[in-house]
Amino acid sequence: VTKERTKERAKPAVAEILLPTLPLPELVRNHHLPVIEPLLDQWRQTQNVGHAFLVTGVEGIGKRETVYFLSQWLLCEKNSLPISAATEEPAALGLFGSKPAPQKTSAEASSTLPCNACPSCRSIAQGQAINFTEVRAEPSESGRSQTLKIDQFRSIKESQGFGAYQGRYRVFLITDADRMTGAAGNSLLKLLEEPPPGWIFFLTAADSSLVLPTLVSRCQKIRLRPFAQITLESLLLEAEVPALRRKTCAALAQGSWKRALRLASDEAWLKREELLQMLADPSSQLDRWVDWASQENERFVFLVDQLENLSHQFIRATLVSGTSTQSLEKGAAQTHFDRVLKTKRTPEEARAFWEHCANKLARARQTVGLPLNRKLVVQDLLYAWALAS
Ligand SMILES: [Zn+2]
């Protein structure tokens, strides 16, 4: 038993899904296009690209992938943008004569995409581009949290003599700029204050409030928006996720593309099934679930998300026509619903019970990250559900 438990503990609740970064799925690109197209138009018309950008949006929305796309566009041999001196304003165009901003022809309007065929486009897609560098957070010594460290920026600085490669841009992607040590942040700040000509930095973070304000103030903001549930369902369909899972996972994902995919994975879906089984027959598995969910933050959030989704489903089911369960998943969910209804006698009482559970969940969610006894919080949550039997 001990061996089994250790094995289970080592496994994350929901495995990270590594997708090929490019090409960006069309649905994802089209969703973000209202935000990135004006930027591309601006670059094309002014022939001037800024040198620092902060891309924000909820986890799993495609920030990193969007930067790959923008970088591919910037470095594509089809888009021969001249390198603008980073400190100059767009008005500096006059230096090159009285060249008017080129009018956008219909052909250009439809050429929003990188060609995806030239050597530059291909090398970025393969992660081998010499003028595109991604800096990612590295695991700390304890292996728990990941941070961006100063050495990573020192080596960028040291490569300065290298300049812009063959007269083209050099692009740096700083993923998770909110996980930066103070020293790393200051090192990056120096680079942003005096960027070598042709260097462009893209920082990503869930929210700009999490990034050093001195860095934020130097960046142009690109705010990516959450996905609509219907778009997530289409993305799950494209990823060949079974029909049964699509609606639930799209609802659970709260606007995040990667999160929807993670929740639809066999592993996560199986865990959800197990949770439903536990709710159908809590006595046998309750303590095992308390142990599992109180071990890691990620698992705790998984449990709270799933239970919240279920409580809303159950509440809806009591509202439809009293005892109709058409909107429920079959199987264990139905068993749990029926049992609570029987114990509570009326749909109104059952609804009041699940509303009580939903309130508890909302409070539990606020404890994420607080130094509380996680086990007590999970016990409190799950025992409430189990008491209904
Ligand atoms: Zn190209």
Coordinates of C-alpha atoms and ligand atoms in Angstrom, one line a residue:
V1 CA 0.0 0.0 0.0
T2 CA 2.8 2.4 0.9
K3 CA 4.5 1.8 -2.4
E4 CA 1.3 2.4 -4.3
R5 CA 0.8 5.7 -2.4
T6 CA 4.3 7.0 -3.1
K7 CA 3.8 6.3 -6.8
E8 CA 0.5 8.2 -6.8
R9 CA 2.0 11.1 -5.0
A10 CA 4.7 11.5 -7.6
K11 CA 2.2 12.0 -10.4
P12 CA 0.8 15.5 -11.0
A13 CA -3.0 15.8 -10.9
V14 CA -3.1 16.9 -14.5
A15 CA -0.1 16.5 -16.7
E16 CA 1.2 19.5 -18.6
I17 CA 0.4 19.2 -22.3
L18 CA 3.2 20.2 -24.6
L19 CA 1.8 21.2 -28.0
P20 CA 3.8 22.0 -31.0
T21 CA 4.1 25.8 -30.7
L22 CA 3.6 26.5 -34.4
P23 CA 1.7 26.7 -36.6
L24 CA -0.9 28.3 -34.3
P25 CA -4.2 26.5 -34.6
E26 CA -6.5 28.6 -36.8
L27 CA -9.2 28.9 -34.1
V28 CA -6.6 30.2 -31.7
R29 CA -5.2 32.6 -34.2
N30 CA -8.6 33.9 -35.2
H31 CA -9.6 34.4 -31.6
H32 CA -6.5 36.5 -30.8
L33 CA -6.5 38.3 -34.2
P34 CA -8.6 41.3 -33.1
V35 CA -5.8 42.0 -30.6
I36 CA -2.7 41.2 -32.7
E37 CA -3.8 42.4 -36.2
P38 CA -3.8 46.1 -35.3
L39 CA -0.3 45.6 -34.1
L40 CA 0.8 44.0 -37.3
D41 CA -0.9 46.7 -39.3
Q42 CA 0.9 49.3 -37.3
W43 CA 4.3 47.6 -37.8
R44 CA 3.7 47.4 -41.5
Q45 CA 2.5 50.9 -41.9
T46 CA 5.0 52.7 -39.7
Q47 CA 7.8 50.3 -40.5
N48 CA 8.6 50.7 -36.8
V49 CA 8.5 48.0 -34.2
G50 CA 8.7 48.8 -30.5
H51 CA 11.4 47.0 -28.5
A52 CA 9.5 45.7 -25.5
F53 CA 6.0 44.1 -25.2
L54 CA 4.2 42.6 -22.2
V55 CA 1.7 39.9 -23.2
T56 CA -0.9 39.2 -20.5
G57 CA -3.9 36.8 -20.2
V58 CA -5.0 33.9 -18.0
E59 CA -2.8 30.8 -17.8
G60 CA -3.1 28.5 -20.9
I61 CA -4.6 31.2 -23.2
G62 CA -1.7 30.9 -25.7
K63 CA 0.5 33.8 -24.7
R64 CA 3.7 32.0 -25.6
E65 CA 2.3 30.6 -28.8
T66 CA 1.2 34.1 -29.8
V67 CA 4.7 35.4 -29.3
Y68 CA 6.1 32.6 -31.5
F69 CA 3.5 33.6 -34.1
L70 CA 4.5 37.4 -33.9
S71 CA 8.2 36.5 -34.0
Q72 CA 7.7 34.3 -37.0
W73 CA 5.9 37.2 -38.7
L74 CA 8.6 39.7 -37.7
L75 CA 11.4 37.5 -38.9
C76 CA 9.6 36.1 -42.0
E77 CA 11.7 36.8 -45.1
K78 CA 8.6 37.9 -46.8
N79 CA 8.1 40.8 -44.4
S80 CA 11.3 42.7 -44.9
L81 CA 10.8 45.3 -42.2
P82 CA 13.8 47.5 -41.8
I83 CA 15.3 47.6 -38.3
S84 CA 14.3 50.8 -36.6
A85 CA 16.4 52.4 -33.9
A86 CA 14.7 51.2 -30.8
T87 CA 14.7 54.6 -29.1
E88 CA 13.3 56.5 -32.0
E89 CA 9.7 57.5 -32.2
P90 CA 7.6 56.5 -35.3
A91 CA 8.1 60.1 -36.5
A92 CA 11.7 59.3 -37.2
L93 CA 10.6 57.7 -40.4
G94 CA 11.3 61.1 -42.0
L95 CA 15.0 60.4 -41.8
F96 CA 14.6 58.0 -44.7
G97 CA 13.1 60.7 -46.9
S98 CA 9.4 61.6 -47.2
K99 CA 8.3 58.1 -47.7
P100 CA 4.6 58.0 -47.0
A101 CA 3.1 55.2 -44.9
P102 CA 2.3 52.5 -47.5
Q103 CA -1.4 52.1 -48.1
K104 CA -2.7 48.7 -47.2
T105 CA -3.8 46.9 -50.4
S106 CA -6.3 44.1 -50.2
A107 CA -3.5 41.7 -51.0
E108 CA -1.6 42.9 -48.0
A109 CA -4.6 42.8 -45.8
S110 CA -4.9 39.1 -46.4
S111 CA -1.2 38.6 -45.9
T112 CA -1.4 38.8 -42.2
L113 CA 0.2 35.4 -41.8
P114 CA 3.9 34.6 -41.8
C115 CA 4.6 32.6 -45.0
N116 CA 5.5 29.5 -42.9
A117 CA 7.8 28.3 -45.7
C118 CA 10.9 30.5 -45.8
P119 CA 14.0 29.3 -43.9
S120 CA 13.4 31.8 -41.1
C121 CA 9.7 30.7 -40.6
R122 CA 10.7 27.1 -40.6
S123 CA 13.6 27.5 -38.2
I124 CA 11.4 29.2 -35.6
A125 CA 8.7 26.5 -35.9
Q126 CA 11.5 23.9 -35.3
G127 CA 12.8 25.8 -32.3
Q128 CA 16.2 26.3 -34.0
A129 CA 16.1 30.0 -35.0
I130 CA 19.4 31.7 -34.3
N131 CA 17.7 35.1 -33.9
F132 CA 14.9 33.9 -31.7
T133 CA 15.7 33.1 -28.0
E134 CA 13.2 31.9 -25.4
V135 CA 14.1 32.3 -21.8
R136 CA 12.1 30.0 -19.5
A137 CA 11.9 29.7 -15.8
E138 CA 14.1 27.0 -14.4
P139 CA 13.3 24.8 -11.4
S140 CA 14.7 26.0 -8.1
E141 CA 17.0 23.8 -6.0
S142 CA 14.0 22.5 -4.0
G143 CA 12.4 21.6 -7.3
R144 CA 9.1 23.1 -6.3
S145 CA 8.9 26.6 -7.8
Q146 CA 10.4 27.8 -11.0
T147 CA 12.1 31.2 -11.4
L148 CA 13.9 33.2 -14.0
K149 CA 17.4 33.8 -12.8
I150 CA 20.0 36.5 -13.4
D151 CA 22.4 34.2 -15.2
Q152 CA 19.9 33.7 -17.9
F153 CA 19.9 37.5 -18.6
R154 CA 23.7 37.8 -18.2
S155 CA 24.2 35.4 -21.1
I156 CA 21.8 37.4 -23.2
K157 CA 23.8 40.5 -22.4
E158 CA 27.0 38.8 -23.2
S159 CA 25.8 37.9 -26.7
Q160 CA 25.3 41.7 -27.4
G161 CA 28.3 41.9 -29.7
F162 CA 26.4 39.5 -31.9
G163 CA 23.9 42.3 -32.5
A164 CA 21.1 41.8 -34.9
Y165 CA 21.7 38.8 -37.0
Q166 CA 22.3 39.5 -40.7
G167 CA 20.6 42.9 -40.4
R168 CA 17.4 41.3 -39.1
Y169 CA 15.7 41.5 -35.7
R170 CA 16.7 39.5 -32.7
V171 CA 13.7 38.5 -30.7
F172 CA 13.7 37.4 -27.0
L173 CA 10.7 35.7 -25.4
I174 CA 10.8 35.9 -21.6
T175 CA 8.1 33.4 -20.5
D176 CA 6.5 33.9 -17.1
A177 CA 8.1 37.3 -16.4
D178 CA 6.2 37.2 -13.1
R179 CA 8.5 34.5 -11.8
M180 CA 11.6 36.6 -11.8
T181 CA 14.1 37.0 -9.0
G182 CA 14.8 40.7 -8.1
A183 CA 18.3 40.5 -9.5
A184 CA 17.0 39.0 -12.8
G185 CA 14.4 41.7 -13.0
N186 CA 17.0 44.4 -12.6
S187 CA 19.3 42.8 -15.2
L188 CA 16.4 42.7 -17.7
L189 CA 15.5 46.3 -16.9
K190 CA 19.0 47.4 -17.9
L191 CA 18.5 45.6 -21.2
L192 CA 15.1 47.3 -21.8
E193 CA 16.5 50.7 -20.9
E194 CA 19.2 50.6 -23.5
P195 CA 18.2 47.9 -26.0
P196 CA 20.7 47.1 -28.7
P197 CA 19.4 48.1 -32.1
G198 CA 17.0 45.5 -33.6
W199 CA 16.4 43.7 -30.3
I200 CA 12.8 43.0 -29.4
F201 CA 11.7 41.6 -26.0
F202 CA 8.3 39.9 -25.4
L203 CA 7.5 39.3 -21.8
T204 CA 4.5 37.1 -20.8
A205 CA 2.6 37.0 -17.5
A206 CA -0.9 36.2 -16.3
D207 CA -1.4 39.8 -15.2
S208 CA 0.8 42.9 -15.4
S209 CA 0.3 43.6 -11.7
L210 CA 2.5 40.5 -11.0
V211 CA 5.5 42.0 -12.9
L212 CA 8.0 44.5 -11.6
P213 CA 6.4 48.0 -12.3
T214 CA 9.6 49.3 -13.7
L215 CA 9.5 46.6 -16.4
V216 CA 5.8 47.1 -17.1
S217 CA 6.2 50.8 -17.7
R218 CA 8.8 50.1 -20.4
C219 CA 6.5 47.7 -22.3
Q220 CA 3.7 48.1 -24.8
K221 CA 0.8 46.0 -23.6
I222 CA -0.8 43.1 -25.5
R223 CA -3.8 41.8 -23.6
L224 CA -5.1 38.5 -24.8
R225 CA -8.7 37.6 -24.0
P226 CA -10.2 34.4 -22.6
F227 CA -11.8 32.0 -25.1
A228 CA -15.6 31.7 -25.4
Q229 CA -16.8 28.3 -24.2
I230 CA -18.1 27.5 -27.7
T231 CA -14.6 28.1 -29.2
L232 CA -13.1 25.8 -26.6
E233 CA -15.5 23.1 -27.5
S234 CA -14.5 23.5 -31.2
L235 CA -10.8 23.3 -30.1
L236 CA -11.5 20.1 -28.2
L237 CA -13.3 18.7 -31.2
E238 CA -10.2 19.5 -33.3
A239 CA -8.0 17.8 -30.7
E240 CA -10.3 14.7 -31.1
V241 CA -11.6 14.8 -27.6
P242 CA -14.6 12.5 -27.2
A243 CA -17.9 14.3 -27.4
L244 CA -18.9 13.3 -23.8
R245 CA -16.0 15.3 -22.4
R246 CA -16.1 18.5 -24.6
K247 CA -18.9 20.5 -23.0
T248 CA -17.8 19.8 -19.4
C249 CA -14.1 20.5 -20.0
A250 CA -14.9 23.7 -22.0
A251 CA -17.0 24.9 -19.0
L252 CA -14.4 23.9 -16.5
A253 CA -11.6 25.6 -18.3
Q254 CA -12.8 29.2 -17.7
G255 CA -11.6 30.6 -20.9
S256 CA -8.2 28.8 -21.0
W257 CA -7.3 26.7 -24.1
K258 CA -4.6 24.6 -22.5
R259 CA -6.6 24.1 -19.4
A260 CA -9.5 22.7 -21.4
L261 CA -7.0 20.3 -23.1
R262 CA -5.5 19.2 -19.8
L263 CA -8.9 18.6 -18.2
A264 CA -10.0 16.5 -21.3
S265 CA -6.9 14.3 -21.0
D266 CA -7.6 10.7 -20.1
E267 CA -5.8 11.1 -16.8
A268 CA -7.9 14.1 -15.7
W269 CA -11.1 12.7 -17.0
L270 CA -10.5 9.4 -15.2
K271 CA -9.9 11.4 -12.0
R272 CA -13.2 13.1 -12.4
E273 CA -14.9 9.8 -12.9
E274 CA -13.3 8.6 -9.7
L275 CA -14.5 11.7 -7.9
L276 CA -18.1 10.9 -9.1
Q277 CA -17.7 7.4 -7.9
M278 CA -16.6 8.7 -4.5
L279 CA -19.7 11.0 -4.3
A280 CA -21.9 8.0 -5.2
D281 CA -20.4 6.0 -2.3
P282 CA -18.3 8.3 -0.1
S283 CA -17.7 6.1 2.9
S284 CA -15.2 3.8 1.3
Q285 CA -13.0 6.4 -0.4
L286 CA -13.4 9.7 1.5
D287 CA -10.2 9.6 3.4
R288 CA -8.2 8.6 0.4
W289 CA -9.5 11.7 -1.4
V290 CA -8.8 13.9 1.5
D291 CA -5.2 12.7 1.5
W292 CA -4.9 13.1 -2.3
A293 CA -6.3 16.6 -2.6
S294 CA -4.5 18.0 0.4
Q295 CA -1.0 17.1 -0.8
E296 CA -0.7 19.7 -3.6
N297 CA -2.1 23.0 -4.5
E298 CA -2.8 21.8 -8.1
R299 CA -4.8 18.9 -6.8
F300 CA -6.7 21.0 -4.4
V301 CA -7.7 23.4 -7.2
F302 CA -8.6 20.5 -9.4
L303 CA -11.0 19.2 -6.7
V304 CA -12.6 22.6 -6.0
D305 CA -13.1 23.2 -9.8
Q306 CA -14.7 19.8 -10.3
L307 CA -16.9 20.0 -7.3
E308 CA -18.0 23.5 -8.2
N309 CA -18.9 22.4 -11.7
L310 CA -20.8 19.4 -10.3
S311 CA -22.7 21.5 -7.7
H312 CA -23.8 23.8 -10.5
Q313 CA -25.0 20.9 -12.6
F314 CA -26.9 19.5 -9.6
I315 CA -28.5 22.8 -8.8
R316 CA -29.5 23.3 -12.5
A317 CA -31.0 19.8 -12.5
T318 CA -33.2 20.6 -9.5
L319 CA -34.4 23.7 -11.3
V320 CA -35.3 22.2 -14.6
S321 CA -38.4 20.3 -13.5
G322 CA -37.8 19.2 -10.0
T323 CA -36.5 15.8 -10.4
S324 CA -35.5 15.8 -14.1
T325 CA -31.9 14.8 -14.5
Q326 CA -31.6 15.2 -18.3
S327 CA -28.8 17.7 -17.9
L328 CA -26.8 15.4 -15.7
E329 CA -24.1 13.0 -16.8
K330 CA -25.3 9.4 -16.5
G331 CA -23.8 7.0 -14.1
A332 CA -22.3 8.0 -10.8
A333 CA -23.5 11.7 -11.1
Q334 CA -27.0 10.4 -11.4
T335 CA -26.6 8.0 -8.4
H336 CA -25.4 10.9 -6.2
F337 CA -28.2 13.2 -7.4
D338 CA -30.8 10.5 -6.7
R339 CA -29.4 9.8 -3.2
V340 CA -29.3 13.4 -2.1
L341 CA -32.8 13.9 -3.4
K342 CA -34.0 10.9 -1.5
T343 CA -32.3 12.1 1.7
K344 CA -33.5 15.7 1.4
R345 CA -37.0 14.6 0.3
T346 CA -37.8 17.7 -1.9
P347 CA -35.9 19.2 -4.8
E348 CA -35.9 22.5 -2.9
E349 CA -34.1 21.0 0.0
A350 CA -31.6 19.2 -2.2
R351 CA -31.0 22.5 -4.0
A352 CA -30.4 24.3 -0.7
F353 CA -27.9 21.5 0.1
W354 CA -25.9 22.0 -3.1
E355 CA -26.0 25.8 -2.8
H356 CA -24.6 25.3 0.7
C357 CA -21.8 23.1 -0.9
A358 CA -21.2 25.7 -3.6
N359 CA -20.8 28.4 -0.9
K360 CA -18.3 26.3 1.0
L361 CA -16.4 25.8 -2.3
A362 CA -16.2 29.5 -3.0
R363 CA -14.7 30.0 0.5
A364 CA -12.3 27.1 0.1
R365 CA -11.1 28.6 -3.2
Q366 CA -10.1 31.8 -1.4
T367 CA -7.7 29.8 0.8
V368 CA -5.5 28.7 -2.1
G369 CA -2.0 30.0 -1.3
L370 CA -2.8 30.7 2.4
P371 CA -0.8 28.9 5.1
L372 CA -3.7 26.9 6.3
N373 CA -4.0 23.3 7.2
R374 CA -5.1 22.1 3.8
K375 CA -6.3 18.8 5.1
L376 CA -8.8 20.4 7.4
V377 CA -10.2 22.5 4.5
V378 CA -10.5 19.4 2.2
Q379 CA -12.1 17.4 5.0
D380 CA -14.6 20.2 5.7
L381 CA -15.5 20.3 2.0
L382 CA -15.8 16.5 1.3
Y383 CA -17.5 15.6 4.6
A384 CA -20.3 18.1 3.7
W385 CA -21.0 16.2 0.5
A386 CA -20.7 12.8 2.3
L387 CA -23.1 13.8 5.0
A388 CA -25.9 14.0 2.4
S389 CA -26.0 10.2 2.4
Ligands
ZN1 ZN 8.4 33.2 -43.8

